[in-house]
């Protein structure tokens, strides 16, 4: 079933991935197996499920689906995106080194610097738009390259295939945080990555009603190590949340099509607005990563950020507080549009001087463009920008 599903066309794949009618009732939707344990007929005689931290049928269906939609062999679901990232870093030992992007989700940076550095893991942060920077940072201890593309919040692009070549040459694993693109737009395993990570909270769930994370990979040995970490450390999602993400995946392709259409309209509207400074969106043909994005993605998505010509913080605050359809909130990837201030919200855990050095200004505004009618979204932004 799994191999057949990988070869399906996108829309069919997203709807059928990992799900089969429930064997006991024929229910078309995977039931929510709200149970902590499973009855055995004799010690060790069970149906493949012993204790729900290790196995749960709803989670199993989701993990199958995650593998299918990322063109991988194995999926693992976690209780959050950061729990999935945490599991990957736990593959490492003290003394090991990681090369990570200098522009990425603030919570990933916080996990690396505030939790794992004290266990003796060393992190190097480089601008991954230039693969040579990665090559330069490699040492004999480099075990992992961690990249996010497009990045949060500056929408920088990393050439996944080129980084995979460097990783292979130096026997390091390559993990790609594919949250911003979603599997509809980009499949890093096909480009040579070893592990794909998702905050399923975002596009996979798609409805702002669940916190969850995912890893997808091809190597059986690596899967065993990560499954061991998943069950030993216990950051597993509950069955209700697995159901919600399974349901979200079924409409991922149609949602993403609209996110992309709306994203394009709003990026162009912002760029033509006289009060807007820079607009960061990888679908502009003069974006530095445009050619790579065109090659490795199937569309440019609905995530973007922008500055105002008036660089005072009060101007940004006025826009952030004046939208009505764009809700001021952390997170992204839901059907509703969100507006965010990275410096004080999603990226507040990155020290200011680090942020500024890497181009994340205090007045940067990030948008997660939802799937409402684009004209209404444009009007909302136009009024808010007019409030300055
Ligand atoms: C790119 C990216 N990676 C990882 C995460 C962490 O995911 P979660 O919030 O599900 O733990 C986020 C959350 O915003 C994110 O934007």
Short mmCIF file of C-alpha atoms and ligand atoms in Angstrom, two decimals:
data_model
loop_
_atom_site.label_atom_id
_atom_site.label_comp_id
_atom_site.label_asym_id
_atom_site.label_seq_id
_atom_site.Cartn_x
_atom_site.Cartn_y
_atom_site.Cartn_z
CA UNK A 1 0.00 0.00 0.00
CA UNK A 2 2.74 2.39 1.06
CA UNK A 3 4.81 2.10 -2.15
CA UNK A 4 1.67 2.37 -4.29
CA UNK A 5 0.61 5.48 -2.43
CA UNK A 6 3.98 7.20 -2.96
CA UNK A 7 3.44 6.88 -6.72
CA UNK A 8 -0.03 8.44 -6.64
CA UNK A 9 -0.55 11.96 -7.96
CA UNK A 10 -0.45 14.65 -5.31
CA UNK A 11 -4.14 15.22 -4.59
CA UNK A 12 -4.93 11.51 -4.49
CA UNK A 13 -1.91 10.89 -2.28
CA UNK A 14 -2.80 13.53 0.29
CA UNK A 15 -6.34 12.18 0.63
CA UNK A 16 -5.47 8.49 0.80
CA UNK A 17 -2.06 8.60 2.53
CA UNK A 18 -1.80 6.09 5.33
CA UNK A 19 -5.51 5.59 5.76
CA UNK A 20 -7.48 2.43 5.16
CA UNK A 21 -11.01 1.66 6.33
CA UNK A 22 -10.95 0.56 9.97
CA UNK A 23 -10.66 -3.26 9.89
CA UNK A 24 -13.20 -3.82 12.69
CA UNK A 25 -16.02 -1.54 11.46
CA UNK A 26 -15.17 -0.25 8.00
CA UNK A 27 -15.14 3.35 9.34
CA UNK A 28 -13.65 5.45 6.55
CA UNK A 29 -12.00 7.84 9.01
CA UNK A 30 -9.28 6.44 11.26
CA UNK A 31 -10.82 6.07 14.74
CA UNK A 32 -9.38 7.99 17.68
CA UNK A 33 -7.97 5.16 19.81
CA UNK A 34 -8.24 6.94 23.13
CA UNK A 35 -6.54 4.27 25.21
CA UNK A 36 -3.40 4.06 27.32
CA UNK A 37 -2.89 0.30 27.05
CA UNK A 38 -3.97 -2.87 25.22
CA UNK A 39 -5.15 -6.17 26.68
CA UNK A 40 -2.90 -9.18 26.06
CA UNK A 41 -4.30 -12.72 25.83
CA UNK A 42 -1.18 -14.13 27.53
CA UNK A 43 2.09 -12.43 28.53
CA UNK A 44 3.72 -11.14 25.33
CA UNK A 45 0.72 -12.16 23.19
CA UNK A 46 -0.73 -8.98 21.75
CA UNK A 47 -1.84 -7.47 18.45
CA UNK A 48 1.25 -5.30 17.96
CA UNK A 49 0.16 -2.72 20.51
CA UNK A 50 1.41 -2.92 24.12
CA UNK A 51 1.39 0.53 25.69
CA UNK A 52 0.25 3.76 24.06
CA UNK A 53 3.52 5.70 24.56
CA UNK A 54 5.13 3.11 22.26
CA UNK A 55 2.27 2.38 19.86
CA UNK A 56 -1.17 3.76 19.08
CA UNK A 57 -3.23 2.87 15.98
CA UNK A 58 -4.28 6.48 15.27
CA UNK A 59 -0.66 7.61 15.53
CA UNK A 60 0.43 4.66 13.37
CA UNK A 61 -1.99 5.74 10.60
CA UNK A 62 -0.67 9.31 10.83
CA UNK A 63 2.97 8.17 10.76
CA UNK A 64 2.22 6.13 7.61
CA UNK A 65 0.57 9.18 6.06
CA UNK A 66 3.53 11.42 6.95
CA UNK A 67 5.91 8.97 5.26
CA UNK A 68 3.77 8.83 2.12
CA UNK A 69 3.36 12.59 1.71
CA UNK A 70 7.10 13.23 2.15
CA UNK A 71 8.08 10.38 -0.20
CA UNK A 72 9.82 8.65 2.70
CA UNK A 73 9.74 5.18 4.22
CA UNK A 74 9.15 6.03 7.88
CA UNK A 75 7.23 8.73 9.71
CA UNK A 76 7.34 9.54 13.41
CA UNK A 77 4.91 11.90 15.12
CA UNK A 78 5.85 14.00 18.17
CA UNK A 79 3.95 16.13 20.65
CA UNK A 80 5.30 19.34 19.04
CA UNK A 81 7.67 20.54 16.35
CA UNK A 82 10.34 21.31 18.94
CA UNK A 83 9.93 17.79 20.39
CA UNK A 84 10.71 16.42 16.91
CA UNK A 85 13.79 18.66 16.71
CA UNK A 86 14.78 17.60 20.23
CA UNK A 87 14.67 13.93 19.16
CA UNK A 88 17.03 14.59 16.24
CA UNK A 89 19.59 16.34 18.48
CA UNK A 90 19.40 13.43 20.95
CA UNK A 91 20.99 11.26 18.23
CA UNK A 92 24.20 13.16 19.06
CA UNK A 93 26.79 12.83 21.85
CA UNK A 94 28.84 15.40 23.77
CA UNK A 95 31.59 16.77 21.54
CA UNK A 96 29.53 16.41 18.36
CA UNK A 97 29.00 19.52 16.26
CA UNK A 98 26.01 20.83 14.34
CA UNK A 99 25.95 23.42 11.58
CA UNK A 100 22.68 25.33 11.58
CA UNK A 101 21.28 28.32 9.69
CA UNK A 102 21.69 31.80 11.15
CA UNK A 103 18.08 32.61 10.25
CA UNK A 104 15.60 30.12 11.60
CA UNK A 105 12.70 29.70 14.00
CA UNK A 106 13.62 31.28 17.36
CA UNK A 107 12.48 28.22 19.33
CA UNK A 108 14.92 25.99 17.44
CA UNK A 109 17.72 28.43 18.24
CA UNK A 110 16.64 28.48 21.91
CA UNK A 111 16.60 24.67 22.08
CA UNK A 112 20.09 24.48 20.58
CA UNK A 113 21.71 27.27 22.63
CA UNK A 114 19.87 27.03 25.96
CA UNK A 115 19.26 23.29 26.27
CA UNK A 116 21.74 21.30 24.23
CA UNK A 117 24.88 23.45 24.40
CA UNK A 118 25.20 22.63 28.09
CA UNK A 119 25.29 18.93 27.23
CA UNK A 120 28.46 19.55 25.22
CA UNK A 121 26.99 19.77 21.72
CA UNK A 122 28.48 22.59 19.71
CA UNK A 123 26.41 24.62 17.23
CA UNK A 124 27.80 26.80 14.43
CA UNK A 125 25.37 29.25 12.81
CA UNK A 126 26.05 30.19 9.21
CA UNK A 127 24.29 31.92 6.33
CA UNK A 128 23.07 28.88 4.42
CA UNK A 129 22.21 30.83 1.27
CA UNK A 130 25.84 30.20 0.40
CA UNK A 131 26.75 26.51 0.62
CA UNK A 132 30.45 27.40 0.84
CA UNK A 133 29.76 28.79 4.35
CA UNK A 134 28.63 25.32 5.43
CA UNK A 135 31.65 23.63 3.94
CA UNK A 136 33.91 26.10 5.78
CA UNK A 137 32.28 25.39 9.15
CA UNK A 138 32.68 21.60 8.88
CA UNK A 139 35.09 19.93 11.27
CA UNK A 140 35.89 16.27 11.96
CA UNK A 141 33.18 16.40 14.67
CA UNK A 142 30.35 17.65 12.44
CA UNK A 143 27.55 15.10 12.70
CA UNK A 144 24.52 17.09 11.62
CA UNK A 145 23.59 19.91 9.27
CA UNK A 146 20.30 21.54 10.24
CA UNK A 147 18.63 23.71 7.66
CA UNK A 148 15.31 25.49 7.37
CA UNK A 149 14.18 26.55 3.89
CA UNK A 150 12.42 28.89 3.30
CA UNK A 151 13.60 30.38 6.57
CA UNK A 152 11.46 31.84 9.31
CA UNK A 153 11.05 34.84 9.07
CA UNK A 154 13.30 36.16 6.28
CA UNK A 155 12.29 33.62 3.59
CA UNK A 156 15.89 32.86 2.67
CA UNK A 157 16.43 29.81 0.50
CA UNK A 158 18.98 27.02 0.96
CA UNK A 159 19.90 24.75 -1.94
CA UNK A 160 18.95 21.40 -0.37
CA UNK A 161 20.55 19.22 -3.08
CA UNK A 162 23.85 21.12 -2.84
CA UNK A 163 23.92 20.87 0.97
CA UNK A 164 23.10 17.15 0.74
CA UNK A 165 26.24 16.66 -1.37
CA UNK A 166 28.35 18.41 1.30
CA UNK A 167 26.69 16.40 4.09
CA UNK A 168 27.33 13.08 2.32
CA UNK A 169 30.93 14.00 1.58
CA UNK A 170 31.56 14.63 5.28
CA UNK A 171 29.38 11.79 6.63
CA UNK A 172 27.04 14.20 8.37
CA UNK A 173 23.28 13.86 8.51
CA UNK A 174 21.18 16.52 6.81
CA UNK A 175 17.90 17.43 8.47
CA UNK A 176 15.58 19.92 6.74
CA UNK A 177 12.86 21.79 8.62
CA UNK A 178 10.21 21.76 5.88
CA UNK A 179 7.52 23.55 7.91
CA UNK A 180 7.26 26.69 5.74
CA UNK A 181 7.06 24.85 2.42
CA UNK A 182 4.98 21.84 3.54
CA UNK A 183 5.25 18.54 1.61
CA UNK A 184 2.97 19.98 -1.06
CA UNK A 185 5.65 22.44 -2.14
CA UNK A 186 8.89 20.64 -1.34
CA UNK A 187 10.16 17.11 -0.57
CA UNK A 188 13.68 17.31 0.90
CA UNK A 189 14.23 13.51 0.96
CA UNK A 190 13.97 13.51 -2.85
CA UNK A 191 16.76 16.10 -2.88
CA UNK A 192 19.11 14.01 -0.74
CA UNK A 193 18.22 15.01 2.85
CA UNK A 194 18.32 12.28 5.51
CA UNK A 195 15.53 13.59 7.74
CA UNK A 196 12.61 15.95 7.14
CA UNK A 197 11.20 17.74 10.15
CA UNK A 198 7.81 19.48 10.41
CA UNK A 199 5.98 21.55 12.91
CA UNK A 200 2.71 19.78 12.03
CA UNK A 201 1.07 22.55 14.06
CA UNK A 202 1.30 24.63 10.87
CA UNK A 203 0.29 23.62 7.34
CA UNK A 204 -0.16 19.89 8.03
CA UNK A 205 -2.78 20.52 10.73
CA UNK A 206 -3.83 23.65 8.90
CA UNK A 207 -6.62 24.79 11.23
CA UNK A 208 -4.78 26.30 14.22
CA UNK A 209 -6.18 23.67 16.56
CA UNK A 210 -3.26 21.37 17.36
CA UNK A 211 0.41 21.39 18.44
CA UNK A 212 2.40 18.58 16.87
CA UNK A 213 5.69 17.66 15.15
CA UNK A 214 6.93 15.10 12.65
CA UNK A 215 10.04 13.44 11.30
CA UNK A 216 10.21 11.51 8.04
CA UNK A 217 13.18 9.46 6.82
CA UNK A 218 14.29 6.54 4.67
CA UNK A 219 16.99 4.76 6.67
CA UNK A 220 15.76 1.81 8.79
CA UNK A 221 18.60 2.08 11.30
CA UNK A 222 18.03 5.79 11.81
CA UNK A 223 14.32 5.08 12.21
CA UNK A 224 15.10 2.58 14.98
CA UNK A 225 17.25 5.14 16.81
CA UNK A 226 14.61 7.85 16.53
CA UNK A 227 11.78 5.50 17.49
CA UNK A 228 13.83 4.50 20.55
CA UNK A 229 14.19 8.19 21.48
CA UNK A 230 10.48 8.80 20.82
CA UNK A 231 9.34 6.03 23.17
CA UNK A 232 12.12 6.52 25.74
CA UNK A 233 11.73 10.29 26.08
CA UNK A 234 7.97 10.14 25.61
CA UNK A 235 7.15 13.28 23.63
CA UNK A 236 4.31 11.54 21.79
CA UNK A 237 1.13 13.19 20.53
CA UNK A 238 -2.27 12.11 21.80
CA UNK A 239 -4.63 10.19 19.48
CA UNK A 240 -7.09 13.09 19.11
CA UNK A 241 -4.27 15.33 17.89
CA UNK A 242 -3.10 12.60 15.49
CA UNK A 243 -6.63 12.42 14.09
CA UNK A 244 -6.68 16.20 13.57
CA UNK A 245 -3.40 16.17 11.64
CA UNK A 246 -4.54 13.16 9.58
CA UNK A 247 -7.67 15.11 8.69
CA UNK A 248 -5.63 18.23 7.95
CA UNK A 249 -3.40 16.35 5.51
CA UNK A 250 -6.43 15.38 3.40
CA UNK A 251 -6.93 19.01 2.31
CA UNK A 252 -3.29 20.12 2.31
CA UNK A 253 -3.06 20.35 -1.48
CA UNK A 254 -6.17 22.49 -1.93
CA UNK A 255 -5.25 24.74 0.98
CA UNK A 256 -1.69 25.17 -0.28
CA UNK A 257 -2.90 26.09 -3.77
CA UNK A 258 -4.91 28.96 -2.27
CA UNK A 259 -2.08 29.95 0.12
CA UNK A 260 0.18 30.24 -2.93
CA UNK A 261 -2.34 32.24 -5.00
CA UNK A 262 -3.10 34.64 -2.15
CA UNK A 263 0.58 34.85 -1.22
CA UNK A 264 1.48 35.98 -4.72
CA UNK A 265 -1.24 38.65 -4.80
CA UNK A 266 -0.34 40.02 -1.38
CA UNK A 267 3.41 40.02 -1.99
CA UNK A 268 2.88 42.08 -5.17
CA UNK A 269 0.42 44.40 -3.42
CA UNK A 270 2.93 45.06 -0.64
CA UNK A 271 5.75 45.63 -3.08
CA UNK A 272 3.76 48.24 -4.96
CA UNK A 273 2.65 50.05 -1.78
CA UNK A 274 4.42 53.43 -1.37
CA UNK A 275 4.76 53.06 2.44
CA UNK A 276 6.32 49.57 2.30
CA UNK A 277 10.11 49.16 2.35
CA UNK A 278 11.40 45.68 1.57
CA UNK A 279 9.22 42.63 0.92
CA UNK A 280 10.73 39.20 1.56
CA UNK A 281 8.96 36.52 -0.52
CA UNK A 282 10.76 33.87 -2.54
CA UNK A 283 8.43 34.15 -5.55
CA UNK A 284 9.88 37.48 -6.72
CA UNK A 285 12.23 36.84 -9.63
CA UNK A 286 14.80 39.17 -8.06
CA UNK A 287 14.78 37.29 -4.72
CA UNK A 288 18.35 35.95 -4.27
CA UNK A 289 17.03 32.39 -3.84
CA UNK A 290 14.43 32.56 -6.62
CA UNK A 291 16.14 30.19 -9.07
CA UNK A 292 16.79 27.59 -6.36
CA UNK A 293 13.24 27.97 -5.01
CA UNK A 294 11.86 27.49 -8.52
CA UNK A 295 13.91 24.32 -8.89
CA UNK A 296 13.24 22.72 -5.52
CA UNK A 297 9.72 23.97 -4.73
CA UNK A 298 6.43 23.61 -6.63
CA UNK A 299 5.21 27.07 -5.66
CA UNK A 300 6.27 29.93 -3.41
CA UNK A 301 3.79 29.69 -0.56
CA UNK A 302 1.99 32.19 1.59
CA UNK A 303 4.72 33.15 4.06
CA UNK A 304 6.37 36.55 3.70
CA UNK A 305 7.73 39.41 5.73
CA UNK A 306 8.14 43.10 5.08
CA UNK A 307 9.44 46.36 6.48
CA UNK A 308 7.95 49.82 6.31
CA UNK A 309 9.76 52.83 4.87
CA UNK A 310 9.05 54.46 8.22
CA UNK A 311 11.40 52.29 10.28
CA UNK A 312 10.20 53.56 13.68
CA UNK A 313 8.90 50.81 15.95
CA UNK A 314 5.70 52.82 16.47
CA UNK A 315 4.92 52.56 12.75
CA UNK A 316 5.25 48.76 12.80
CA UNK A 317 3.22 48.57 16.01
CA UNK A 318 0.47 50.64 14.44
CA UNK A 319 0.19 48.26 11.46
CA UNK A 320 0.39 45.19 13.71
CA UNK A 321 -2.44 46.49 15.89
CA UNK A 322 -4.71 47.77 13.11
CA UNK A 323 -5.54 44.73 10.99
CA UNK A 324 -8.89 43.01 11.46
CA UNK A 325 -8.69 39.92 9.27
CA UNK A 326 -4.98 39.33 9.88
CA UNK A 327 -4.97 38.27 13.54
CA UNK A 328 -1.96 39.34 15.60
CA UNK A 329 -0.67 35.98 16.81
CA UNK A 330 2.29 33.61 16.82
CA UNK A 331 2.14 30.52 14.58
CA UNK A 332 1.39 30.19 10.86
CA UNK A 333 -0.01 27.88 8.23
CA UNK A 334 -3.66 27.93 9.29
CA UNK A 335 -6.59 28.77 7.05
CA UNK A 336 -6.89 32.20 8.69
CA UNK A 337 -4.34 34.94 8.02
CA UNK A 338 -1.97 35.91 10.82
CA UNK A 339 0.30 38.90 11.34
CA UNK A 340 3.29 38.64 13.63
CA UNK A 341 6.13 40.72 15.02
CA UNK A 342 9.12 38.34 15.03
CA UNK A 343 11.38 40.55 17.20
CA UNK A 344 8.97 40.46 20.16
CA UNK A 345 7.07 37.25 19.44
CA UNK A 346 8.37 34.20 17.53
CA UNK A 347 12.04 35.24 17.57
CA UNK A 348 12.27 37.03 20.93
CA UNK A 349 14.51 34.23 22.25
CA UNK A 350 17.29 35.26 19.82
CA UNK A 351 19.51 38.00 21.33
CA UNK A 352 18.89 41.36 19.64
CA UNK A 353 22.44 41.78 18.32
CA UNK A 354 22.26 38.30 16.71
CA UNK A 355 18.93 39.14 15.12
CA UNK A 356 20.07 42.48 13.74
CA UNK A 357 23.34 40.98 12.47
CA UNK A 358 21.34 38.42 10.49
CA UNK A 359 18.93 40.96 8.98
CA UNK A 360 15.96 40.55 11.33
CA UNK A 361 15.17 44.18 12.14
CA UNK A 362 13.08 45.33 15.10
CA UNK A 363 10.35 46.58 12.79
CA UNK A 364 10.06 43.50 10.54
CA UNK A 365 6.47 42.28 10.11
CA UNK A 366 5.72 38.66 9.16
CA UNK A 367 2.54 37.47 7.45
CA UNK A 368 1.06 34.02 7.22
CA UNK A 369 -1.36 34.56 4.36
CA UNK A 370 -4.44 32.41 4.85
CA UNK A 371 -7.02 31.18 2.38
CA UNK A 372 -9.64 33.91 2.70
CA UNK A 373 -10.50 36.07 -0.34
CA UNK A 374 -7.35 37.92 -1.38
CA UNK A 375 -9.22 41.19 -2.04
CA UNK A 376 -10.42 41.33 1.57
CA UNK A 377 -6.92 40.60 2.85
CA UNK A 378 -5.44 43.34 0.67
CA UNK A 379 -8.04 45.84 1.87
CA UNK A 380 -7.28 44.91 5.48
CA UNK A 381 -3.55 45.45 5.01
CA UNK A 382 -4.06 48.62 3.01
CA UNK A 383 -6.11 50.16 5.82
CA UNK A 384 -3.63 49.04 8.48
CA UNK A 385 -0.65 50.46 6.57
CA UNK A 386 -2.68 53.63 6.04
CA UNK A 387 -2.97 53.94 9.84
CA UNK A 388 0.70 54.97 10.21
C1 LIG B 1 9.92 26.72 11.07
C2 LIG B 1 9.47 26.18 12.40
N1 LIG B 1 10.04 25.09 12.89
C3 LIG B 1 9.67 24.58 14.09
C4 LIG B 1 8.71 25.17 14.87
C5 LIG B 1 8.35 24.58 16.20
O1 LIG B 1 7.14 23.90 16.14
P1 LIG B 1 6.09 23.75 17.36
O2 LIG B 1 5.62 25.12 17.69
O3 LIG B 1 5.05 22.86 16.77
O4 LIG B 1 6.83 23.12 18.49
C6 LIG B 1 8.08 26.31 14.40
C7 LIG B 1 7.04 26.99 15.21
O5 LIG B 1 6.69 28.13 14.98
C8 LIG B 1 8.47 26.85 13.12
O6 LIG B 1 7.92 27.96 12.62
#
